[in-house]
mmCIF file of C-alpha atoms and ligand atoms in Angstrom:
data_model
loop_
_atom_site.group_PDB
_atom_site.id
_atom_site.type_symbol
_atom_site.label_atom_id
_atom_site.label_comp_id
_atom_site.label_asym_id
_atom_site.label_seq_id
_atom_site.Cartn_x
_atom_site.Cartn_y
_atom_site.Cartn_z
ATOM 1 C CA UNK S 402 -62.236 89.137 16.993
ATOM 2 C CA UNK S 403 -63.658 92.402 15.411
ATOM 3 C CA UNK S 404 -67.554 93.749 16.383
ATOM 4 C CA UNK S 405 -68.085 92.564 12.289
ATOM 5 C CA UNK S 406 -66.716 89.199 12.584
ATOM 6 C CA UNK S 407 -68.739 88.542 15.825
ATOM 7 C CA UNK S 408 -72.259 89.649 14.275
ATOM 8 C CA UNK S 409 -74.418 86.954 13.357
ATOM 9 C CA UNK S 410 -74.951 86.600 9.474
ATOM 10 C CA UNK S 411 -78.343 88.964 8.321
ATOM 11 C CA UNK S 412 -81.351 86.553 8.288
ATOM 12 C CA UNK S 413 -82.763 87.487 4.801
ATOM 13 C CA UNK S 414 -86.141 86.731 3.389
ATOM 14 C CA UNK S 415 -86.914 87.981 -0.291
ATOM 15 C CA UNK S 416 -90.816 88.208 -1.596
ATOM 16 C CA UNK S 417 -91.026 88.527 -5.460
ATOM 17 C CA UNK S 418 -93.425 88.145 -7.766
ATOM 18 C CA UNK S 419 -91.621 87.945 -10.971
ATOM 19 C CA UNK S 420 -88.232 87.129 -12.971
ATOM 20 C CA UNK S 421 -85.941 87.717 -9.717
ATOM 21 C CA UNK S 422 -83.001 88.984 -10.990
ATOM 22 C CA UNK S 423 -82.899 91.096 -8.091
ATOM 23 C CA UNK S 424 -82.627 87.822 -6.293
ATOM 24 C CA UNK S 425 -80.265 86.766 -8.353
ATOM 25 C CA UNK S 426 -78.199 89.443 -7.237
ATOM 26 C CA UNK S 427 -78.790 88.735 -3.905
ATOM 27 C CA UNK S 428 -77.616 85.153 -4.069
ATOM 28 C CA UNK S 429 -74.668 85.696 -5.847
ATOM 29 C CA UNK S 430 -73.567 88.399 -3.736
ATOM 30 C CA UNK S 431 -73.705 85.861 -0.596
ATOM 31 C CA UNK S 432 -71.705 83.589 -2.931
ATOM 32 C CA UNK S 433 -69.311 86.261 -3.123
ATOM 33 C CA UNK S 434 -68.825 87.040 0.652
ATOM 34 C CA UNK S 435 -72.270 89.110 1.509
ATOM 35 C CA UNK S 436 -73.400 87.847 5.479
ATOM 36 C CA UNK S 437 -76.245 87.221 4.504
ATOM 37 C CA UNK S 438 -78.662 83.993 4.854
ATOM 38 C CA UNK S 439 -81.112 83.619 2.294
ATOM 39 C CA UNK S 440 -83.890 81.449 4.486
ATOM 40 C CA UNK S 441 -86.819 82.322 2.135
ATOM 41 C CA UNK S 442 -88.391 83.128 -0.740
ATOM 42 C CA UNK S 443 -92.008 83.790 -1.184
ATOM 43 C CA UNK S 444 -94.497 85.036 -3.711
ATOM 44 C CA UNK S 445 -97.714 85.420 -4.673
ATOM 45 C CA UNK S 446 -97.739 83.182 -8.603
ATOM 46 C CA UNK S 447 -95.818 79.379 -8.159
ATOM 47 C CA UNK S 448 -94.580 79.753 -11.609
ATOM 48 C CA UNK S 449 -92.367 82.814 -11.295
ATOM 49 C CA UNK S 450 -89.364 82.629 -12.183
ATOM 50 C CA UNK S 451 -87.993 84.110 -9.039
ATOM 51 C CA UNK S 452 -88.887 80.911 -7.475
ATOM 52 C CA UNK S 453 -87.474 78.540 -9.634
ATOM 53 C CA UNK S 454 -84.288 80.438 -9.223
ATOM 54 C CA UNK S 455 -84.520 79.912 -5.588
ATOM 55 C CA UNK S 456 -85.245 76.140 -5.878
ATOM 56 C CA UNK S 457 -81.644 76.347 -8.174
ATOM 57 C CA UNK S 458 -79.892 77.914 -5.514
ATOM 58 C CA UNK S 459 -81.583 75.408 -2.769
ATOM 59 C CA UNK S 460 -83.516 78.597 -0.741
ATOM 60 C CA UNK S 461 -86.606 77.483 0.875
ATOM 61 C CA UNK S 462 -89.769 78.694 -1.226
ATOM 62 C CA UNK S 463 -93.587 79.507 -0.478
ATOM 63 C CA UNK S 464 -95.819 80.523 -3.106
ATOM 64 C CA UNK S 465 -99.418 81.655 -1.956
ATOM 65 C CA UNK S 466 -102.362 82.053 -4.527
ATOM 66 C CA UNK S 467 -103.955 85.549 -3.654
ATOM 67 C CA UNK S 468 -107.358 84.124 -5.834
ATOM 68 C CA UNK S 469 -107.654 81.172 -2.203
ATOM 69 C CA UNK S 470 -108.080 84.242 0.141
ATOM 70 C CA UNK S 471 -111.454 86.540 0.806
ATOM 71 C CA UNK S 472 -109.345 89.804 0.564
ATOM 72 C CA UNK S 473 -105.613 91.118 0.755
ATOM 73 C CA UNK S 474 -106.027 92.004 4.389
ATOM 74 C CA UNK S 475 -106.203 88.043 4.809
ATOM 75 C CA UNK S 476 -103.842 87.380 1.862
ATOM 76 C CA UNK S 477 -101.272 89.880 3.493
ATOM 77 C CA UNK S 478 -102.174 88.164 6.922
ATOM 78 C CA UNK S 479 -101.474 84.652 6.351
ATOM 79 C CA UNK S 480 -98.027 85.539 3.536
ATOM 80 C CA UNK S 481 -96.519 87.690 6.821
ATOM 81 C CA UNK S 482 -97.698 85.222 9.522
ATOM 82 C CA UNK S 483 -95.509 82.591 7.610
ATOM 83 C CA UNK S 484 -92.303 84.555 6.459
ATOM 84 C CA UNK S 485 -92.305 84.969 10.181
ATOM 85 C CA UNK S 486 -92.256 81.627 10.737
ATOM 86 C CA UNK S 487 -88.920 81.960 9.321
ATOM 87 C CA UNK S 488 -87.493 84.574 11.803
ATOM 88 C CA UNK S 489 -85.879 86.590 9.124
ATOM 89 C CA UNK S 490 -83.971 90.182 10.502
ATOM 90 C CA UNK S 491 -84.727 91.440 7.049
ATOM 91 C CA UNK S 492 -87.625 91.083 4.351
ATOM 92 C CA UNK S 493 -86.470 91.952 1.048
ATOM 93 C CA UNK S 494 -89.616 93.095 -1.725
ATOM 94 C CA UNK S 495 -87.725 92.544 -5.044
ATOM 95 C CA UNK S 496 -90.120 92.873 -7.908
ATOM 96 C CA UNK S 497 -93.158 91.836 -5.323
ATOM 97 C CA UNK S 498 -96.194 93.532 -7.424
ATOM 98 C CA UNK S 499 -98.900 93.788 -4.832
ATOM 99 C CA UNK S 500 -99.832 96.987 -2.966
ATOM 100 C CA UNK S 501 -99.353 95.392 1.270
ATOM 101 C CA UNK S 502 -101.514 95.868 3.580
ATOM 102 C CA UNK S 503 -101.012 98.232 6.365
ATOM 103 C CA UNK S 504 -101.569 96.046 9.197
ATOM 104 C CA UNK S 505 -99.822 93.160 8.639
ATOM 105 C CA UNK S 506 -96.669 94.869 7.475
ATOM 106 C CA UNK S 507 -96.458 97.247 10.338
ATOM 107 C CA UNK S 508 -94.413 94.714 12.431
ATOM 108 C CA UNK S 509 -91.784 94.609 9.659
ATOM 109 C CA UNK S 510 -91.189 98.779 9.224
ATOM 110 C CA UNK S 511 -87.899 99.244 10.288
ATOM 111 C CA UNK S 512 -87.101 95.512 8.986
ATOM 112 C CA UNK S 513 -88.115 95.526 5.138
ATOM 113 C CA UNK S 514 -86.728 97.081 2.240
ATOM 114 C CA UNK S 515 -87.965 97.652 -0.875
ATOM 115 C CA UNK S 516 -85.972 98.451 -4.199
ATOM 116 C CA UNK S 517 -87.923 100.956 -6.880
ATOM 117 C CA UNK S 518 -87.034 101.780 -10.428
ATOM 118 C CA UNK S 519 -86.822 105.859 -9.899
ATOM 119 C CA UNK S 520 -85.879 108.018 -8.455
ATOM 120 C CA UNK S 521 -87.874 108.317 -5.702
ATOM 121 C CA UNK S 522 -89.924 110.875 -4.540
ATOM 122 C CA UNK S 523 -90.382 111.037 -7.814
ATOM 123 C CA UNK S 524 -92.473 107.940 -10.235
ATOM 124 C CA UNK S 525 -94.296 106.267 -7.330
ATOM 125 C CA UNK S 526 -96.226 103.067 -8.494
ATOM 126 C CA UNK S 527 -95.471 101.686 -12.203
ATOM 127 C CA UNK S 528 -94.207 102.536 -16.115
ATOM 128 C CA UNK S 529 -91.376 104.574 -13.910
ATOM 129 C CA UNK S 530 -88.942 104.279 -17.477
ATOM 130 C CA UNK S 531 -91.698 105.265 -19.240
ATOM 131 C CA UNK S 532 -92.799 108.358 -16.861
ATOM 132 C CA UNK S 533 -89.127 109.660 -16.474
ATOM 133 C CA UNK S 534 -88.858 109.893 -20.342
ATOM 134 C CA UNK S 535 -92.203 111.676 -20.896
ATOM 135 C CA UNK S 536 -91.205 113.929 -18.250
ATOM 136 C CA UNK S 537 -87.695 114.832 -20.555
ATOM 137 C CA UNK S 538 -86.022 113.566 -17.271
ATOM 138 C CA UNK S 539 -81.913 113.892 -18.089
ATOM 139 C CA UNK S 540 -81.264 111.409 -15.041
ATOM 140 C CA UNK S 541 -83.049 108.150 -14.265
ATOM 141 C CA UNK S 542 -82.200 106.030 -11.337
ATOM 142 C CA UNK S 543 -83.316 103.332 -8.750
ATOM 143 C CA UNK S 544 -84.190 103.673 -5.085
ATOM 144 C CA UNK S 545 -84.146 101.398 -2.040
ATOM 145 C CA UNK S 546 -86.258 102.639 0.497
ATOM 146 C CA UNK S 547 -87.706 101.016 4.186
ATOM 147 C CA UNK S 548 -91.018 99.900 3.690
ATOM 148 C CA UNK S 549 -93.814 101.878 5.378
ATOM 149 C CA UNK S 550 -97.780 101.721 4.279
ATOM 150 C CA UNK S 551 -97.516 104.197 2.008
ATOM 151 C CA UNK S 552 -96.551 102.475 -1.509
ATOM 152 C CA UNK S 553 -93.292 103.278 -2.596
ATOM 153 C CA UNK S 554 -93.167 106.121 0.415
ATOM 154 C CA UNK S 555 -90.824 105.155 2.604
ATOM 155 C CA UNK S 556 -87.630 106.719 4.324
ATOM 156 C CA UNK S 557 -85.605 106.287 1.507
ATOM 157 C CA UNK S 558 -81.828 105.060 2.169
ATOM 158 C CA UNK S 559 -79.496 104.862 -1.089
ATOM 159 C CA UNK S 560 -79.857 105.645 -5.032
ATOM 160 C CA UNK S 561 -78.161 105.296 -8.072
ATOM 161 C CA UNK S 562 -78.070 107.821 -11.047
ATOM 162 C CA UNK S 563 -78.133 107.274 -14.739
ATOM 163 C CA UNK S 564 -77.806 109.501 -17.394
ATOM 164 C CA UNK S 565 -80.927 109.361 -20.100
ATOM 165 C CA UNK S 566 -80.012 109.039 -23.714
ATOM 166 C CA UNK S 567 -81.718 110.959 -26.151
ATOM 167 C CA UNK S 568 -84.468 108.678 -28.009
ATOM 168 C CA UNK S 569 -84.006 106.135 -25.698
ATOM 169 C CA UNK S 570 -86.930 104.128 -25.205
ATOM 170 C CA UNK S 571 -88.434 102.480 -22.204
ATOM 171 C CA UNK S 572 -86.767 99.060 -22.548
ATOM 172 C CA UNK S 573 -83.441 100.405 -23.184
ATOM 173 C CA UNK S 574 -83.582 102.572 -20.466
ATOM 174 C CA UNK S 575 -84.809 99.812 -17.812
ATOM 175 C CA UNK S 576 -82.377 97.479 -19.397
ATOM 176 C CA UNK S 577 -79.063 100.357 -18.704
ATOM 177 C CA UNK S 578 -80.510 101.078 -14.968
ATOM 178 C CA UNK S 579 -81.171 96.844 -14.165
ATOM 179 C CA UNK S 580 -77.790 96.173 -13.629
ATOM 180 C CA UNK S 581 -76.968 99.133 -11.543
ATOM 181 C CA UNK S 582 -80.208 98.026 -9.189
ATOM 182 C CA UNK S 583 -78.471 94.498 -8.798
ATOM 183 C CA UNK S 584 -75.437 96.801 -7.341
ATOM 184 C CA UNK S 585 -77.216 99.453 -5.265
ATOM 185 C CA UNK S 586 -79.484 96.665 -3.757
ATOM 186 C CA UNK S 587 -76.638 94.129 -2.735
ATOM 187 C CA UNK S 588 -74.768 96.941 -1.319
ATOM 188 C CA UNK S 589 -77.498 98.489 0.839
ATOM 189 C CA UNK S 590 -78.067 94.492 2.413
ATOM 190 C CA UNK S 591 -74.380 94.454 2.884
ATOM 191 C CA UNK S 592 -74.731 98.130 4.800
ATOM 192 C CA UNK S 593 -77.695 96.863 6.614
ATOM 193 C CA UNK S 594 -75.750 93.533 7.525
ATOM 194 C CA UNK S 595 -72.900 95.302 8.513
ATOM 195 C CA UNK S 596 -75.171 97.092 11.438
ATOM 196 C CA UNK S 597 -74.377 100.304 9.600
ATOM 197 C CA UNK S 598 -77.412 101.817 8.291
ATOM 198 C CA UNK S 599 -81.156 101.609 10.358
ATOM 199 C CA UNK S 600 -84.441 103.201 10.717
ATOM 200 C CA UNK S 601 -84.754 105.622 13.548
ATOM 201 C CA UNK S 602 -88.884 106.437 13.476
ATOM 202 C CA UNK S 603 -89.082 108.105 10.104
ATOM 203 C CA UNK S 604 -85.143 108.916 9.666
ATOM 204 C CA UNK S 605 -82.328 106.718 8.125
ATOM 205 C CA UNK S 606 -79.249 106.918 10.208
ATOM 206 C CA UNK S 607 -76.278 105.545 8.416
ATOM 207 C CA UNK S 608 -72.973 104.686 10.908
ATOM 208 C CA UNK S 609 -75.499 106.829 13.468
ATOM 209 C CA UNK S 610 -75.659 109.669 11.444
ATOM 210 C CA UNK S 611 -79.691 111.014 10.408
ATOM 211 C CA UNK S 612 -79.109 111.045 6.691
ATOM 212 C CA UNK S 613 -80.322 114.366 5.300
ATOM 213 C CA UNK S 614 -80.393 113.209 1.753
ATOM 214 C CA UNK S 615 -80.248 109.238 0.564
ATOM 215 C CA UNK S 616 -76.799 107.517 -0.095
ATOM 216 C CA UNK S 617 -75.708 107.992 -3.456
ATOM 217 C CA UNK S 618 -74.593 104.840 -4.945
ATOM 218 C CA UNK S 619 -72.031 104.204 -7.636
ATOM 219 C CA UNK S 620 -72.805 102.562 -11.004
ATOM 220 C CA UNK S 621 -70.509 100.202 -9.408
ATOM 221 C CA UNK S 622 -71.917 99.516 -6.367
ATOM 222 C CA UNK S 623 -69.589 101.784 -4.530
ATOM 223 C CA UNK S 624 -70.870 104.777 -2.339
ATOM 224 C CA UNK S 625 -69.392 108.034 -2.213
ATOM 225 C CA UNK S 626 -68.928 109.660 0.960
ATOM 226 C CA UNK S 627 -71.579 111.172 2.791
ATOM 227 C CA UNK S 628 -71.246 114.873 3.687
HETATM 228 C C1 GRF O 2104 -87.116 95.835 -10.650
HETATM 229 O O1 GRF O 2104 -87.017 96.790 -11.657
HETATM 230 C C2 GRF O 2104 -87.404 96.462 -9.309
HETATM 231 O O2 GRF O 2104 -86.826 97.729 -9.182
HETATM 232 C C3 GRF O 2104 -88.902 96.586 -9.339
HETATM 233 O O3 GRF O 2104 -89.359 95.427 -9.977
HETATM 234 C C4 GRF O 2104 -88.345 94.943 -10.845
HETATM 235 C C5 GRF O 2104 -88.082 93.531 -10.438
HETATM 236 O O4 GRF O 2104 -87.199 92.915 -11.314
HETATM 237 N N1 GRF O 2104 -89.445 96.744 -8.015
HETATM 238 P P1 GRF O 2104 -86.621 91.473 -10.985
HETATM 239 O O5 GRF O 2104 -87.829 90.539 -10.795
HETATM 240 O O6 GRF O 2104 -85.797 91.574 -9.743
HETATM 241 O O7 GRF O 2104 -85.827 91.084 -12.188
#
């Protein structure tokens, strides 16, 4: 049996806030073949979308009200206390809009992911589409990163690149790079399954190698090799 078909299938728990077609991704990348099982999915709003998708697909869900808690320390607290509960290896944040608190995420560095709609280090925070075009930006892109408590600051691990059209506008733009996330996103939970790419302290090693510069990711979900 090979050291891949022995490993035990990636324990995934996705927090999102919103329309989850990142999740969607996700689960139809495990219906495809991914190792991955999805044993959660949390949020802070019970009527996202995101959820209902889950419910679809039969994935656990927990949806916490941030108004029923004093402050986001305790909000952050009690959502991380009970994702535990679920022993995931890996916390995916697809689309969860709420800066995390540093404390109760530092168990999880190493162990969460995050995906972001730029290029990162560049367009921190939100309106990324926006930002990159007002900048005159010729390439746009997406980012997976590990999560640390700076927001969107991370060790970054894998990108994709997309050309900007002239006179594009904000929508069109996020609508071109969306599918391309779905890709780069599935593909860096399959590398992470796969025992191939980690955190080392503040350094991404990918098949043990420190990565000097993220993975570049295909608009097809493919990598190219890393020099
Ligand atoms: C994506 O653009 C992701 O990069 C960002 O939030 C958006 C979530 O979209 N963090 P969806 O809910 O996965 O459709």
């Amino acid at each position: 049996m090979s050291a891949n078909a022995e490993r035990a299938r990636l324990r995934v728990a996705v927090l999102a806030s919103g329309r989850g077609s990142n999740l969607k991704a996700l689960i139809e990348a495990r219906r495809r073949g991914l190792p991955i099982d999805l044993v959660l999915v949390a949020g802070d709003s019970a009527s996202a979308p995101a959820l209902r998708l889950a419910e679809d697909g039969g994935i656990e869900t927990l949806a916490l009200d941030p108004a029923g808690y004093a402050d986001r320390a305790s909000f952050d607290a009690d959502l991380f206390a009970r994702v535990a509960g679920y022993s995931p290896d890996l916390i995916v944040l697809a689309g969860f809009m709420r800066i995390l608190d540093a404390a109760a995420i530092s168990p999880w560095i190493g162990r969460m992911i995050n995906i972001h709609p730029s290029l990162l280090p560049k367009y921190r925070g939100l309106r990324t589409h926006e930002r990159a075009l007002a900048a005159g930006d010729v390439v746009h892109g997406a980012s997976v990163h590990f999560v640390t408590p700076e927001l969107d600051g991370g060790p970054v691990m894998a990108q994709v690149e997309i050309p900007i059209v002239a006179g594009e506008t904000p929508a069109a733009l996020a609508a071109r790079l969306l599918p391309c996330e779905h890709r780069l996103l599935s593909t860096c939970v399959a590398l992470i399954a796969e025992g191939r790419i980690a955190l080392d302290g503040e350094i991404v090693r990918h098949d043990g190698k420190a990565l000097a510069v993220p993975l570049k990711c295909g608009i097809d979900g493919s990598f190219a090799p890393v020099a």
